[in-house]
Amino acid sequence: MADSRAARARACDTIRAHGGRLVDLSRRIHAHPELAFEEVRASAWVADFLERAGFVVERGCGDLPTALRARHGRGPLVVTLCAEYDALPGVGHACGHNLIAASSVGAALGLAAVCDDADLTVEVIGTPAEESGGGKIRLLECGLFDAAHLAMMVHPSAVDVLRPCLVAATTFDVHYQGRAAHAGGFPELGINAADAITIAQTAIGLLRQHLKATDRVHGIVTHGGDAVNIVPAHASATYTIRAASLEDLETLRDRVLRCFEAGALASGATLTVTGGDRPYAEVRHDDEIAALYRAHAEALGRTFVDSGPLVDRPLASTDMGNVSRVVPSIHPLIGINAGAATNHQPEFAAACATVDADRAVIDGAMALAATAIDAACTPAIRTRLLARTRPVPA
């Protein structure tokens, strides 16, 4: 087995040597935001970059045109780096997925330089539609993570957090069908679908006092009528619910759906619920691997926040949680000096294309690569990871 210190140094030197190109990749993705399942340019840029670096690249994996897998090495331990690159509607890369993609590519370059010495295989899986659509869940279902023994990524944030509280979530659409009528002349002939949503939202508001502190319910009305003088015959809303675990999420879903059923019962409208069949699971951080990451990130001058809102309360949800339930995983947050801005704000999008964000790309890549090398070269950890026998892709 290789000396981990020498392998880490060689990996980090490789990442630094490609630093300018990694920053350019991050900036290009940031400048051309693409929504879920539409990341045509971003996925192509990632694939091209890795192909030029000598990786074997598969494009359009799992029947998702913007998914990819790139692989290097022949070792039995498979380290998987997840690259996200989808953006948000209206605010672009306000979650910093441009940094995620570039840091995962950078870490892969570093590991590729030491694959033989560390006796590992490194792969990058380009995962579309994290913000909506659950690309990783679809790729799990089609077996793209079957070979992985360890899955890793870093996510930009205002500060560095080792184990952010990332909870389970699901999103679904509700549709009410009523009956149109003249709102002034013959309102008694109508069945008001918009009233059904109002009743449901009132019921949800009353439900909140009985929810767990880790539960969240939030949504928007997507259609509430067509004209003020027509009783709305159709109304729709999209809602997301979150809970500490998939098991808690199922309980919460039943309670929230009863609120929507109440809207239908009271108004006379017919309720249809669609979606929500691929819930995001809570992230299960591998404590041993996370400790390695922390040590290497701190060696780069990073300081972790160990208490406060980003640590002690439900923060957000990600389909990386589904990966973490079947593959040992880490999902730390890496700070980009965003000031008072937080993820999903326009100001955070601007912060994701700055000198501090560029530094996070390189720091994240080096910390991930060093973590993987230590895991591969520490006998107890390596044995634990390899005990999860998974078929290596041909």
XYZ file of N, CA, C and O in Angstrom, residues 194-276:
332
model
N -60.645 26.978 -6.227
C -59.727 27.818 -5.464
C -60.086 27.820 -3.986
O -59.203 27.911 -3.124
N -61.379 27.719 -3.671
C -61.779 27.613 -2.269
C -61.193 26.354 -1.631
O -60.834 26.349 -0.451
N -61.124 25.287 -2.392
C -60.578 24.044 -1.860
C -59.134 24.236 -1.405
O -58.732 23.736 -0.343
N -58.334 24.962 -2.202
C -56.957 25.223 -1.806
C -56.911 26.107 -0.570
O -56.100 25.884 0.346
N -57.782 27.107 -0.502
C -57.814 27.983 0.674
C -58.106 27.191 1.948
O -57.464 27.377 2.986
N -59.068 26.287 1.857
C -59.414 25.455 3.010
C -58.238 24.555 3.387
O -57.903 24.400 4.571
N -57.591 23.967 2.399
C -56.449 23.091 2.669
C -55.319 23.868 3.325
O -54.698 23.393 4.292
N -55.035 25.066 2.835
C -53.961 25.859 3.407
C -54.285 26.277 4.842
O -53.395 26.325 5.703
N -55.546 26.571 5.103
C -55.955 26.892 6.477
C -55.761 25.693 7.387
O -55.252 25.811 8.512
N -56.128 24.525 6.892
C -55.951 23.306 7.691
C -54.471 23.037 7.966
O -54.094 22.635 9.073
N -53.622 23.263 6.964
C -52.186 23.075 7.161
C -51.655 24.060 8.192
O -50.835 23.716 9.054
N -52.139 25.295 8.140
C -51.720 26.289 9.118
C -52.068 25.876 10.538
O -51.273 26.054 11.475
N -53.247 25.300 10.728
C -53.636 24.825 12.053
C -52.851 23.583 12.458
O -52.585 23.368 13.648
N -52.454 22.779 11.473
C -51.686 21.571 11.759
C -50.293 21.891 12.289
O -49.725 21.116 13.073
N -49.741 23.032 11.900
C -48.339 23.325 12.205
C -48.027 23.247 13.695
O -46.930 22.831 14.083
N -48.966 23.660 14.560
C -48.665 23.652 15.992
C -48.489 22.243 16.536
O -47.962 22.056 17.633
N -48.908 21.232 15.785
C -48.819 19.846 16.243
C -47.708 19.069 15.535
O -47.594 17.857 15.732
N -46.917 19.761 14.723
C -45.835 19.090 14.003
C -44.568 19.060 14.846
O -44.372 19.877 15.749
N -43.676 18.124 14.515
C -42.372 18.079 15.158
C -41.540 19.291 14.753
O -41.747 19.880 13.682
N -40.584 19.627 15.598
C -39.726 20.773 15.303
C -38.919 20.571 14.027
O -38.486 21.535 13.393
N -38.724 19.313 13.651
C -37.943 19.016 12.444
C -38.804 18.911 11.187
O -38.283 18.674 10.097
N -40.121 19.066 11.310
C -41.018 18.982 10.157
C -41.138 20.339 9.472
O -41.119 21.391 10.130
N -41.308 20.310 8.174
C -41.518 21.528 7.392
C -42.589 21.258 6.334
O -42.610 20.177 5.721
N -43.462 22.246 6.111
C -44.476 22.177 5.056
C -44.479 23.526 4.353
O -44.678 24.565 4.984
N -44.245 23.536 3.043
C -44.255 24.809 2.316
C -44.658 24.562 0.870
O -44.366 23.506 0.298
N -45.364 25.521 0.294
C -45.834 25.335 -1.075
C -46.270 26.628 -1.718
O -46.261 27.695 -1.093
N -46.637 26.525 -2.978
C -47.122 27.670 -3.747
C -48.358 27.253 -4.529
O -48.503 26.088 -4.919
N -49.241 28.218 -4.756
C -50.387 28.007 -5.641
C -49.916 28.255 -7.066
O -49.373 29.319 -7.378
N -50.082 27.277 -7.933
C -49.618 27.409 -9.313
C -50.730 27.800 -10.280
O -50.462 28.244 -11.386
N -51.962 27.602 -9.847
C -53.097 28.051 -10.658
C -54.288 28.257 -9.729
O -54.604 27.387 -8.925
N -54.927 29.422 -9.848
C -56.048 29.715 -8.958
C -57.282 30.226 -9.670
O -58.224 30.690 -9.017
N -57.306 30.145 -10.979
C -58.441 30.641 -11.740
C -57.992 31.369 -12.985
O -56.797 31.653 -13.159
N -58.967 31.663 -13.849
C -58.637 32.296 -15.128
C -59.172 33.712 -15.269
O -58.604 34.520 -15.993
N -60.280 34.016 -14.625
C -60.874 35.355 -14.707
C -61.674 35.611 -13.448
O -62.253 34.693 -12.858
N -61.725 36.867 -13.049
C -62.371 37.211 -11.785
C -63.877 36.964 -11.816
O -64.505 36.752 -10.773
N -64.469 36.962 -13.000
C -65.925 36.778 -13.089
C -66.314 35.341 -13.424
O -67.444 35.067 -13.816
N -65.361 34.418 -13.291
C -65.643 32.993 -13.493
C -65.261 32.241 -12.220
O -64.133 32.366 -11.734
N -66.206 31.478 -11.671
C -65.877 30.621 -10.542
C -64.776 29.654 -10.994
O -64.947 28.947 -11.994
N -63.613 29.609 -10.295
C -62.511 28.762 -10.752
C -62.893 27.285 -10.794
O -63.245 26.695 -9.770
N -62.815 26.723 -11.980
C -63.124 25.301 -12.133
C -61.912 24.432 -11.867
O -62.052 23.234 -11.625
N -60.731 25.015 -11.911
C -59.510 24.235 -11.675
C -58.537 25.074 -10.854
O -58.399 26.279 -11.077
N -57.903 24.439 -9.901
C -56.869 25.095 -9.100
C -55.792 24.062 -8.788
O -56.074 22.872 -8.619
N -54.548 24.535 -8.697
C -53.424 23.632 -8.457
C -52.428 24.273 -7.511
O -52.335 25.506 -7.402
N -51.676 23.432 -6.851
C -50.602 23.892 -5.976
C -49.490 22.855 -5.981
O -49.716 21.674 -6.280
N -48.285 23.308 -5.682
C -47.146 22.421 -5.502
C -46.640 22.578 -4.079
O -46.416 23.706 -3.620
N -46.477 21.468 -3.390
C -46.054 21.501 -1.985
C -44.854 20.591 -1.762
O -44.735 19.529 -2.391
N -43.974 21.037 -0.871
C -42.867 20.220 -0.381
C -43.046 20.014 1.112
O -43.385 20.955 1.837
N -42.832 18.794 1.559
C -42.821 18.503 2.987
C -41.463 17.902 3.338
O -40.842 17.222 2.521
N -40.984 18.183 4.558
C -39.690 17.705 5.004
C -39.814 17.140 6.415
O -40.605 17.639 7.219
N -39.017 16.127 6.706
C -38.992 15.517 8.033
C -37.615 14.927 8.274
O -36.805 14.785 7.350
N -37.351 14.577 9.521
C -36.008 14.144 9.903
C -35.582 12.867 9.199
O -34.389 12.649 8.983
N -36.517 12.005 8.833
C -36.185 10.732 8.185
C -37.290 10.364 7.211
O -38.390 10.946 7.236
N -37.019 9.383 6.365
C -38.043 8.901 5.445
C -39.249 8.364 6.203
O -40.399 8.526 5.761
N -38.994 7.736 7.347
C -40.099 7.180 8.126
C -40.978 8.291 8.677
O -42.221 8.219 8.613
N -40.370 9.349 9.218
C -41.146 10.493 9.701
C -41.856 11.195 8.549
O -42.960 11.732 8.708
N -41.210 11.202 7.387
C -41.803 11.861 6.224
C -43.114 11.186 5.828
O -44.084 11.867 5.452
N -43.169 9.879 5.884
C -44.382 9.157 5.518
C -45.528 9.523 6.449
O -46.670 9.712 6.014
N -45.250 9.648 7.735
C -46.281 10.058 8.697
C -46.760 11.472 8.409
O -47.969 11.755 8.411
N -45.807 12.368 8.143
C -46.173 13.752 7.844
C -46.986 13.833 6.565
O -47.968 14.597 6.494
N -46.623 13.070 5.570
C -47.347 13.093 4.295
C -48.818 12.728 4.497
O -49.705 13.396 3.957
N -49.079 11.706 5.301
C -50.463 11.311 5.545
C -51.253 12.445 6.182
O -52.414 12.694 5.817
N -50.635 13.143 7.128
C -51.333 14.218 7.826
C -51.594 15.406 6.898
O -52.675 16.016 6.936
N -50.627 15.740 6.065
C -50.797 16.871 5.153
C -51.827 16.547 4.071
O -52.657 17.395 3.707
N -51.788 15.324 3.551
C -52.760 14.952 2.527
C -54.187 15.010 3.065
O -55.125 15.332 2.312
N -54.371 14.747 4.344
C -55.717 14.862 4.905
C -56.203 16.305 4.878
O -57.400 16.558 4.741
N -55.285 17.247 4.968
C -55.663 18.657 4.856
C -56.180 18.968 3.453
O -57.160 19.714 3.281
N -55.521 18.400 2.447
C -55.993 18.610 1.080
C -57.311 17.880 0.829
O -58.176 18.380 0.099
N -57.468 16.732 1.458
C -58.752 16.025 1.350
C -59.873 16.844 1.987
O -61.013 16.842 1.499
N -59.540 17.565 3.056
C -60.545 18.410 3.699
C -61.015 19.511 2.757
O -62.198 19.862 2.724
N -60.072 20.064 1.953
C -60.456 21.082 0.982
C -61.432 20.554 -0.036
O -62.402 21.232 -0.410
N -61.198 19.317 -0.483
C -62.112 18.704 -1.446
C -63.466 18.434 -0.813
O -64.522 18.714 -1.410
N -63.474 17.914 0.406
C -64.731 17.578 1.073
C -65.584 18.813 1.311
O -66.801 18.814 1.064
N -64.954 19.880 1.766
C -65.715 21.077 2.105
C -66.228 21.826 0.881
O -67.319 22.394 0.902
N -65.449 21.820 -0.192
C -65.817 22.603 -1.376
C -66.640 21.816 -2.384
O -67.329 22.399 -3.224
N -66.527 20.501 -2.342
C -67.188 19.679 -3.350
C -66.338 19.422 -4.568
O -66.768 18.733 -5.504
N -65.112 19.939 -4.588
C -64.208 19.711 -5.716
C -63.600 18.312 -5.624
O -63.591 17.682 -4.570
N -63.092 17.847 -6.751
C -62.420 16.554 -6.806
C -60.918 16.759 -6.696
O -60.342 17.596 -7.394
N -60.253 15.996 -5.827
C -58.823 16.138 -5.580
C -58.037 15.056 -6.319
O -58.393 13.875 -6.278
N -56.946 15.479 -6.971
C -55.966 14.555 -7.555
C -54.588 14.962 -7.076
O -54.236 16.145 -7.137
N -53.801 14.000 -6.609
C -52.431 14.257 -6.157
C -51.473 13.501 -7.062
O -51.653 12.300 -7.307
N -50.469 14.193 -7.573
C -49.480 13.566 -8.452
C -48.077 13.854 -7.929
O -47.841 14.841 -7.235
N -47.131 12.985 -8.287
C -45.748 13.175 -7.868
C -45.512 12.650 -6.467
O -46.369 12.029 -5.844
N -44.300 12.912 -5.982
C -43.935 12.488 -4.639
C -43.542 11.037 -4.527
O -43.412 10.510 -3.418
